[in-house]
JSON list of C-alpha atoms in Angstrom, two decimals:
[
{"chain": "A", "resi": 1, "resn": "MET", "atom": "CA", "xyz": [81.58, -136.96, -149.59]},
{"chain": "A", "resi": 2, "resn": "LYS", "atom": "CA", "xyz": [81.12, -140.68, -149.92]},
{"chain": "A", "resi": 3, "resn": "VAL", "atom": "CA", "xyz": [82.68, -142.71, -152.71]},
{"chain": "A", "resi": 4, "resn": "SER", "atom": "CA", "xyz": [80.85, -145.95, -153.40]},
{"chain": "A", "resi": 5, "resn": "GLY", "atom": "CA", "xyz": [83.19, -147.40, -155.97]},
{"chain": "A", "resi": 6, "resn": "LYS", "atom": "CA", "xyz": [80.50, -147.57, -158.66]},
{"chain": "A", "resi": 7, "resn": "LYS", "atom": "CA", "xyz": [81.35, -146.24, -162.09]},
{"chain": "A", "resi": 8, "resn": "PRO", "atom": "CA", "xyz": [79.13, -143.74, -163.87]},
{"chain": "A", "resi": 9, "resn": "PRO", "atom": "CA", "xyz": [76.84, -145.20, -166.57]},
{"chain": "A", "resi": 10, "resn": "GLY", "atom": "CA", "xyz": [78.49, -145.58, -169.97]},
{"chain": "A", "resi": 11, "resn": "SER", "atom": "CA", "xyz": [81.94, -145.67, -168.49]},
{"chain": "A", "resi": 12, "resn": "SER", "atom": "CA", "xyz": [84.06, -148.68, -169.18]},
{"chain": "A", "resi": 13, "resn": "GLY", "atom": "CA", "xyz": [86.86, -147.56, -166.87]},
{"chain": "A", "resi": 14, "resn": "VAL", "atom": "CA", "xyz": [89.24, -147.06, -169.80]},
{"chain": "A", "resi": 15, "resn": "VAL", "atom": "CA", "xyz": [90.75, -143.69, -170.45]},
{"chain": "A", "resi": 16, "resn": "ARG", "atom": "CA", "xyz": [91.11, -142.85, -174.12]},
{"chain": "A", "resi": 17, "resn": "LEU", "atom": "CA", "xyz": [93.51, -140.26, -175.47]},
{"chain": "A", "resi": 18, "resn": "GLN", "atom": "CA", "xyz": [92.96, -138.54, -178.77]},
{"chain": "A", "resi": 19, "resn": "LYS", "atom": "CA", "xyz": [95.70, -137.38, -181.10]},
{"chain": "A", "resi": 20, "resn": "THR", "atom": "CA", "xyz": [95.55, -133.75, -182.11]},
{"chain": "A", "resi": 21, "resn": "GLY", "atom": "CA", "xyz": [97.05, -134.26, -185.53]},
{"chain": "A", "resi": 22, "resn": "THR", "atom": "CA", "xyz": [100.49, -132.87, -184.71]},
{"chain": "A", "resi": 23, "resn": "SER", "atom": "CA", "xyz": [103.53, -135.02, -184.44]},
{"chain": "A", "resi": 24, "resn": "GLY", "atom": "CA", "xyz": [106.83, -134.33, -182.80]},
{"chain": "A", "resi": 25, "resn": "PRO", "atom": "CA", "xyz": [107.68, -132.57, -179.57]},
{"chain": "A", "resi": 26, "resn": "ALA", "atom": "CA", "xyz": [105.18, -130.25, -177.98]},
{"chain": "A", "resi": 27, "resn": "ARG", "atom": "CA", "xyz": [105.66, -126.54, -178.67]},
{"chain": "A", "resi": 28, "resn": "PRO", "atom": "CA", "xyz": [105.06, -123.78, -176.17]},
{"chain": "A", "resi": 29, "resn": "ALA", "atom": "CA", "xyz": [101.91, -121.76, -176.67]},
{"chain": "A", "resi": 30, "resn": "GLU", "atom": "CA", "xyz": [102.19, -118.76, -178.93]},
{"chain": "A", "resi": 31, "resn": "LYS", "atom": "CA", "xyz": [102.51, -115.44, -177.13]},
{"chain": "A", "resi": 32, "resn": "PRO", "atom": "CA", "xyz": [99.87, -112.89, -178.00]},
{"chain": "A", "resi": 33, "resn": "ASP", "atom": "CA", "xyz": [100.96, -109.68, -179.72]},
{"chain": "A", "resi": 34, "resn": "VAL", "atom": "CA", "xyz": [99.23, -107.59, -177.05]},
{"chain": "A", "resi": 35, "resn": "ALA", "atom": "CA", "xyz": [101.36, -106.04, -174.31]},
{"chain": "A", "resi": 36, "resn": "ASP", "atom": "CA", "xyz": [100.22, -105.82, -170.71]},
{"chain": "A", "resi": 37, "resn": "LYS", "atom": "CA", "xyz": [98.25, -102.68, -169.97]},
{"chain": "A", "resi": 38, "resn": "VAL", "atom": "CA", "xyz": [97.39, -101.01, -166.68]},
{"chain": "A", "resi": 39, "resn": "ASP", "atom": "CA", "xyz": [94.82, -98.23, -166.33]},
{"chain": "A", "resi": 40, "resn": "LEU", "atom": "CA", "xyz": [95.09, -96.08, -163.22]},
{"chain": "A", "resi": 41, "resn": "SER", "atom": "CA", "xyz": [92.30, -93.98, -161.83]},
{"chain": "A", "resi": 42, "resn": "GLY", "atom": "CA", "xyz": [92.80, -90.28, -161.18]},
{"chain": "A", "resi": 43, "resn": "LYS", "atom": "CA", "xyz": [93.22, -90.94, -157.45]},
{"chain": "A", "resi": 44, "resn": "ALA", "atom": "CA", "xyz": [95.84, -93.62, -158.10]},
{"chain": "A", "resi": 45, "resn": "ARG", "atom": "CA", "xyz": [97.81, -91.21, -160.31]},
{"chain": "A", "resi": 46, "resn": "GLU", "atom": "CA", "xyz": [97.60, -88.52, -157.64]},
{"chain": "A", "resi": 47, "resn": "ILE", "atom": "CA", "xyz": [98.79, -90.96, -154.96]},
{"chain": "A", "resi": 48, "resn": "ARG", "atom": "CA", "xyz": [101.68, -92.06, -157.17]},
{"chain": "A", "resi": 49, "resn": "GLU", "atom": "CA", "xyz": [102.72, -88.44, -157.76]},
{"chain": "A", "resi": 50, "resn": "LEU", "atom": "CA", "xyz": [102.49, -87.58, -154.06]},
{"chain": "A", "resi": 51, "resn": "ALA", "atom": "CA", "xyz": [104.48, -90.68, -153.12]},
{"chain": "A", "resi": 52, "resn": "GLY", "atom": "CA", "xyz": [107.20, -89.57, -155.54]},
{"chain": "A", "resi": 53, "resn": "ILE", "atom": "CA", "xyz": [107.29, -86.12, -153.94]},
{"chain": "A", "resi": 54, "resn": "VAL", "atom": "CA", "xyz": [107.48, -87.58, -150.42]},
{"chain": "A", "resi": 55, "resn": "ASN", "atom": "CA", "xyz": [110.21, -90.02, -151.46]},
{"chain": "A", "resi": 56, "resn": "SER", "atom": "CA", "xyz": [112.28, -87.16, -152.87]},
{"chain": "A", "resi": 57, "resn": "LEU", "atom": "CA", "xyz": [112.24, -85.26, -149.56]},
{"chain": "A", "resi": 58, "resn": "PRO", "atom": "CA", "xyz": [115.20, -85.71, -147.24]},
{"chain": "A", "resi": 59, "resn": "GLU", "atom": "CA", "xyz": [114.62, -88.08, -144.35]},
{"chain": "A", "resi": 60, "resn": "VAL", "atom": "CA", "xyz": [116.25, -85.67, -141.88]},
{"chain": "A", "resi": 61, "resn": "ARG", "atom": "CA", "xyz": [115.68, -81.92, -141.83]},
{"chain": "A", "resi": 62, "resn": "THR", "atom": "CA", "xyz": [119.34, -81.01, -141.44]},
{"chain": "A", "resi": 63, "resn": "GLU", "atom": "CA", "xyz": [118.73, -77.27, -140.89]},
{"chain": "A", "resi": 64, "resn": "LYS", "atom": "CA", "xyz": [116.46, -78.02, -137.91]},
{"chain": "A", "resi": 65, "resn": "VAL", "atom": "CA", "xyz": [118.89, -80.57, -136.47]},
{"chain": "A", "resi": 66, "resn": "GLU", "atom": "CA", "xyz": [121.80, -78.12, -136.81]},
{"chain": "A", "resi": 67, "resn": "GLY", "atom": "CA", "xyz": [119.78, -75.42, -135.04]},
{"chain": "A", "resi": 68, "resn": "ILE", "atom": "CA", "xyz": [119.00, -77.70, -132.10]},
{"chain": "A", "resi": 69, "resn": "LYS", "atom": "CA", "xyz": [122.62, -78.87, -131.91]},
{"chain": "A", "resi": 70, "resn": "ALA", "atom": "CA", "xyz": [123.80, -75.27, -131.74]},
{"chain": "A", "resi": 71, "resn": "LYS", "atom": "CA", "xyz": [121.34, -74.51, -128.90]},
{"chain": "A", "resi": 72, "resn": "VAL", "atom": "CA", "xyz": [122.44, -77.63, -126.97]},
{"chain": "A", "resi": 73, "resn": "ASP", "atom": "CA", "xyz": [126.12, -76.72, -127.40]},
{"chain": "A", "resi": 74, "resn": "SER", "atom": "CA", "xyz": [125.56, -73.14, -126.23]},
{"chain": "A", "resi": 75, "resn": "GLY", "atom": "CA", "xyz": [123.37, -74.19, -123.28]},
{"chain": "A", "resi": 76, "resn": "GLU", "atom": "CA", "xyz": [120.29, -72.37, -124.65]},
{"chain": "A", "resi": 77, "resn": "TYR", "atom": "CA", "xyz": [118.25, -75.54, -125.22]},
{"chain": "A", "resi": 78, "resn": "VAL", "atom": "CA", "xyz": [116.01, -76.09, -122.22]},
{"chain": "A", "resi": 79, "resn": "VAL", "atom": "CA", "xyz": [113.78, -79.12, -121.78]},
{"chain": "A", "resi": 80, "resn": "ASP", "atom": "CA", "xyz": [110.54, -78.58, -119.87]},
{"chain": "A", "resi": 81, "resn": "THR", "atom": "CA", "xyz": [110.51, -81.77, -117.79]},
{"chain": "A", "resi": 82, "resn": "ASP", "atom": "CA", "xyz": [106.90, -81.21, -116.71]},
{"chain": "A", "resi": 83, "resn": "LYS", "atom": "CA", "xyz": [105.76, -81.17, -120.35]},
{"chain": "A", "resi": 84, "resn": "VAL", "atom": "CA", "xyz": [107.76, -84.32, -121.11]},
{"chain": "A", "resi": 85, "resn": "ALA", "atom": "CA", "xyz": [106.28, -86.14, -118.11]},
{"chain": "A", "resi": 86, "resn": "GLU", "atom": "CA", "xyz": [102.77, -85.01, -119.10]},
{"chain": "A", "resi": 87, "resn": "LYS", "atom": "CA", "xyz": [103.21, -86.33, -122.65]},
{"chain": "A", "resi": 88, "resn": "ILE", "atom": "CA", "xyz": [104.53, -89.67, -121.36]},
{"chain": "A", "resi": 89, "resn": "ILE", "atom": "CA", "xyz": [101.52, -90.07, -119.05]},
{"chain": "A", "resi": 90, "resn": "ASP", "atom": "CA", "xyz": [99.13, -89.09, -121.87]},
{"chain": "A", "resi": 91, "resn": "GLU", "atom": "CA", "xyz": [100.67, -91.74, -124.13]},
{"chain": "A", "resi": 92, "resn": "ILE", "atom": "CA", "xyz": [100.36, -94.44, -121.46]},
{"chain": "A", "resi": 93, "resn": "VAL", "atom": "CA", "xyz": [96.76, -93.64, -120.56]}
]
């Protein structure tokens, strides 16, 4: 964009302000009587409900953890090292 310094026709270069007819300090704009409103689609409602259900579930399944702890303590818990190695390789590749 190039500015040439010329003024538009009919412009005298003076800015004029108009009074609005009110005197005194400025007042904030009036707030409308309407409250904010949000409309959710059926899918959004379903997602919100499902999120609430998931958030109410415990983060740790204590009964499963206790069962594994008991097996480890009794020596019954056996780790298949071949399966673990296979999974690690699958994840890398």
